[in-house]
Coordinates of C-alpha atoms in Angstrom, one line a residue:
X174 CA -65.3 43.3 36.5
X175 CA -67.5 41.6 39.2
X176 CA -68.7 38.1 38.6
X177 CA -71.8 37.3 40.7
X178 CA -71.3 33.6 40.6
X179 CA -69.6 33.3 44.0
X180 CA -70.8 34.8 47.3
X181 CA -69.0 35.1 50.5
X182 CA -69.4 36.8 53.9
X183 CA -67.1 39.7 54.8
X184 CA -66.7 41.9 57.9
X185 CA -65.2 45.3 57.6
X186 CA -64.7 48.6 59.4
X187 CA -65.5 51.4 57.0
X188 CA -65.8 55.2 57.2
X189 CA -68.7 56.4 55.2
X190 CA -69.6 60.0 54.3
X191 CA -73.4 60.3 54.8
X192 CA -74.9 63.5 53.3
X193 CA -76.8 65.8 55.7
X194 CA -80.2 65.2 53.9
X195 CA -79.8 61.5 53.4
X196 CA -83.0 59.4 54.0
X197 CA -83.2 57.3 57.1
X198 CA -80.8 57.2 60.0
X199 CA -77.0 57.2 59.8
X200 CA -76.7 53.3 59.9
X201 CA -79.2 52.7 57.1
X202 CA -77.9 55.6 54.9
X203 CA -74.3 54.4 55.4
X204 CA -75.3 50.8 54.6
X205 CA -77.0 51.9 51.4
X206 CA -73.8 53.8 50.3
X207 CA -71.7 50.6 50.9
X208 CA -74.3 48.6 49.0
X209 CA -73.8 50.8 45.9
X210 CA -70.6 48.9 45.3
X211 CA -71.0 46.3 42.5
X212 CA -69.0 43.8 44.6
X213 CA -71.4 44.1 47.6
X214 CA -74.7 42.2 47.4
X215 CA -76.2 43.4 50.7
X216 CA -75.1 44.7 54.1
X217 CA -76.6 42.3 56.7
X218 CA -75.3 44.0 59.9
X219 CA -74.0 47.4 60.7
X220 CA -72.9 49.0 64.0
X221 CA -71.8 52.6 64.5
X222 CA -68.3 52.9 65.9
X223 CA -67.7 56.6 65.5
X224 CA -69.1 59.9 64.2
X225 CA -67.4 63.0 62.7
X226 CA -69.9 65.7 61.9
X227 CA -69.1 68.0 59.0
X228 CA -70.7 70.9 57.2
X229 CA -72.4 68.9 54.4
X230 CA -72.1 65.4 55.6
X231 CA -71.3 63.2 58.6
X232 CA -68.5 60.6 58.5
X233 CA -69.8 57.5 60.2
X234 CA -67.4 54.7 61.1
X235 CA -69.3 51.4 60.8
X236 CA -68.5 47.8 61.6
X237 CA -70.4 46.0 58.8
X238 CA -71.0 42.5 57.7
X239 CA -72.0 42.0 54.1
X240 CA -72.4 39.5 51.4
X241 CA -69.8 40.0 48.7
X242 CA -70.0 38.7 45.1
X243 CA -67.1 37.9 42.9
X244 CA -65.1 35.1 41.3
X245 CA -64.2 32.0 43.2
X246 CA -60.6 32.5 44.4
X247 CA -60.8 36.3 44.3
X248 CA -58.8 37.7 47.1
X249 CA -59.7 40.4 49.7
X250 CA -57.4 42.9 48.0
X251 CA -59.6 43.0 44.9
X252 CA -62.8 43.3 47.0
X253 CA -61.2 46.0 49.3
X254 CA -60.2 48.1 46.2
X255 CA -63.8 47.8 44.8
X256 CA -65.3 49.0 48.1
X257 CA -62.6 51.6 48.7
X258 CA -63.2 53.0 45.2
X259 CA -66.8 53.8 46.0
X260 CA -67.4 57.5 46.4
X261 CA -67.6 58.4 50.1
X262 CA -66.3 55.1 51.5
X263 CA -62.9 54.4 53.0
X264 CA -62.0 50.8 54.2
X265 CA -60.1 50.6 57.5
X266 CA -60.1 46.8 57.9
X267 CA -61.6 43.9 56.0
X268 CA -61.8 40.2 56.7
X269 CA -63.5 37.2 55.1
X270 CA -65.7 35.2 57.5
X271 CA -65.6 31.4 57.8
X272 CA -69.2 30.4 56.9
X273 CA -68.7 26.9 58.3
X274 CA -68.0 28.1 61.8
X275 CA -71.0 28.8 63.9
X276 CA -72.2 32.4 64.1
X277 CA -71.0 32.9 67.7
X278 CA -67.5 31.8 67.2
X279 CA -66.9 32.8 63.6
X280 CA -63.3 33.8 63.0
X281 CA -61.8 35.8 60.1
X282 CA -59.9 33.8 57.5
X283 CA -57.7 36.6 56.4
X284 CA -57.5 40.3 57.5
X285 CA -56.0 43.3 55.8
X286 CA -55.7 46.5 57.7
X287 CA -55.2 50.0 56.5
X288 CA -53.2 52.0 58.9
X289 CA -53.9 55.6 58.6
X290 CA -52.7 58.6 60.5
X291 CA -55.6 60.5 61.9
X292 CA -54.9 64.1 63.0
X293 CA -55.4 64.7 66.6
X294 CA -56.7 68.0 67.8
X295 CA -54.2 69.9 70.0
X296 CA -55.7 72.0 72.8
X297 CA -55.9 75.7 72.0
X298 CA -53.9 77.9 74.4

Protein backbone atom coordinates (compact mmCIF):
# COMPACT_ATOMS: atom_id res chain seq x y z
CA UNK A 1 0.00 0.00 0.00
CA UNK A 2 1.36 3.42 -0.97
CA UNK A 3 1.23 6.24 1.56
CA UNK A 4 1.44 9.63 -0.19
CA UNK A 5 2.63 11.44 2.95
CA UNK A 6 6.28 11.42 1.91
CA UNK A 7 7.75 12.46 -1.45
CA UNK A 8 11.31 11.96 -2.66
CA UNK A 9 13.21 12.29 -5.93
CA UNK A 10 14.41 9.20 -7.75
CA UNK A 11 16.41 8.56 -10.90
CA UNK A 12 16.01 5.32 -12.78
CA UNK A 13 16.76 3.60 -16.05
CA UNK A 14 13.66 1.75 -17.19
CA UNK A 15 12.64 -0.21 -20.25
CA UNK A 16 9.07 0.67 -21.22
CA UNK A 17 6.91 -1.10 -23.81
CA UNK A 18 5.10 1.66 -25.71
CA UNK A 19 2.20 0.48 -27.92
CA UNK A 20 2.39 1.31 -31.63
CA UNK A 21 -0.68 3.58 -31.52
CA UNK A 22 0.16 5.40 -28.27
CA UNK A 23 -0.59 9.13 -28.18
CA UNK A 24 2.37 11.49 -28.40
CA UNK A 25 6.02 10.69 -28.89
CA UNK A 26 7.92 7.79 -27.33
CA UNK A 27 9.21 9.89 -24.41
CA UNK A 28 5.82 11.28 -23.37
CA UNK A 29 4.06 7.92 -23.89
CA UNK A 30 6.77 6.09 -21.92
CA UNK A 31 6.59 8.68 -19.14
CA UNK A 32 2.81 8.26 -18.88
CA UNK A 33 3.22 4.49 -18.55
CA UNK A 34 5.71 4.95 -15.67
CA UNK A 35 3.35 7.48 -14.04
CA UNK A 36 0.55 4.87 -13.92
CA UNK A 37 2.39 3.31 -10.96
CA UNK A 38 0.76 4.32 -7.66
CA UNK A 39 4.19 5.00 -6.14
CA UNK A 40 5.10 7.56 -8.84
CA UNK A 41 3.62 11.03 -8.53
CA UNK A 42 5.08 12.46 -11.74
CA UNK A 43 7.97 12.01 -14.15
CA UNK A 44 9.90 15.29 -14.25
CA UNK A 45 12.61 14.38 -16.79
CA UNK A 46 12.99 11.62 -19.36
CA UNK A 47 15.73 10.91 -21.90
CA UNK A 48 15.78 8.13 -24.48
CA UNK A 49 18.76 5.76 -24.16
CA UNK A 50 17.66 3.03 -26.53
CA UNK A 51 14.94 1.71 -28.84
CA UNK A 52 13.90 -1.81 -29.75
CA UNK A 53 11.08 -1.85 -32.32
CA UNK A 54 8.62 -4.71 -32.13
CA UNK A 55 5.53 -5.83 -34.00
CA UNK A 56 2.94 -4.27 -31.65
CA UNK A 57 5.09 -2.01 -29.50
CA UNK A 58 8.47 -0.33 -29.19
CA UNK A 59 10.59 -0.95 -26.12
CA UNK A 60 12.10 2.38 -25.11
CA UNK A 61 14.91 2.53 -22.59
CA UNK A 62 14.53 5.79 -20.67
CA UNK A 63 16.60 7.57 -18.07
CA UNK A 64 13.90 9.15 -15.92
CA UNK A 65 13.75 11.36 -12.89
CA UNK A 66 10.50 11.23 -10.98
CA UNK A 67 8.83 12.15 -7.74
CA UNK A 68 8.01 9.03 -5.74
CA UNK A 69 5.46 8.86 -2.94
CA UNK A 70 5.54 6.52 0.00
CA UNK A 71 6.15 6.11 3.71
CA UNK A 72 9.06 7.89 5.34
CA UNK A 73 11.84 5.35 5.71
CA UNK A 74 10.57 3.20 2.85
CA UNK A 75 13.53 1.78 0.99
CA UNK A 76 14.24 1.68 -2.73
CA UNK A 77 13.52 -2.05 -2.92
CA UNK A 78 9.83 -1.43 -2.18
CA UNK A 79 9.65 1.38 -4.73
CA UNK A 80 11.55 -0.67 -7.30
CA UNK A 81 9.10 -3.57 -6.94
CA UNK A 82 6.13 -1.23 -7.33
CA UNK A 83 7.52 0.28 -10.54
CA UNK A 84 8.75 -3.08 -11.88
CA UNK A 85 5.29 -4.61 -11.27
CA UNK A 86 3.66 -2.07 -13.60
CA UNK A 87 2.67 -3.76 -16.87
CA UNK A 88 5.15 -2.91 -19.61
CA UNK A 89 7.87 -1.50 -17.30
CA UNK A 90 11.18 -3.13 -16.33
CA UNK A 91 13.56 -1.34 -13.96
CA UNK A 92 17.25 -1.63 -14.84
CA UNK A 93 18.67 0.76 -12.21
CA UNK A 94 17.19 3.03 -9.55
CA UNK A 95 18.69 5.55 -7.13
CA UNK A 96 17.33 8.07 -4.64
CA UNK A 97 18.51 11.63 -5.22
CA UNK A 98 19.87 13.87 -2.47
CA UNK A 99 17.50 16.86 -2.66
CA UNK A 100 19.79 19.01 -0.51
CA UNK A 101 22.63 18.84 -3.03
CA UNK A 102 22.44 21.37 -5.78
CA UNK A 103 20.97 20.19 -9.08
CA UNK A 104 24.24 20.15 -11.03
CA UNK A 105 26.08 18.02 -8.50
CA UNK A 106 23.30 15.82 -7.16
CA UNK A 107 24.54 12.38 -6.20
CA UNK A 108 22.56 9.21 -5.66
CA UNK A 109 22.14 8.17 -2.04
CA UNK A 110 21.68 4.51 -2.79
CA UNK A 111 21.62 2.54 -6.01
CA UNK A 112 20.24 -0.85 -6.84
CA UNK A 113 21.04 -2.39 -10.19
CA UNK A 114 19.36 -5.21 -11.97
CA UNK A 115 21.82 -7.12 -14.05
CA UNK A 116 20.17 -8.86 -16.85
CA UNK A 117 21.55 -10.85 -19.71
CA UNK A 118 20.49 -9.39 -23.02
CA UNK A 119 20.66 -11.69 -26.01
CA UNK A 120 23.10 -10.57 -28.63
CA UNK A 121 22.38 -11.18 -32.26
CA UNK A 122 24.94 -13.43 -33.88
CA UNK A 123 25.74 -12.76 -37.53
CA UNK A 124 23.98 -15.00 -40.01
CA UNK A 125 26.36 -17.01 -42.20
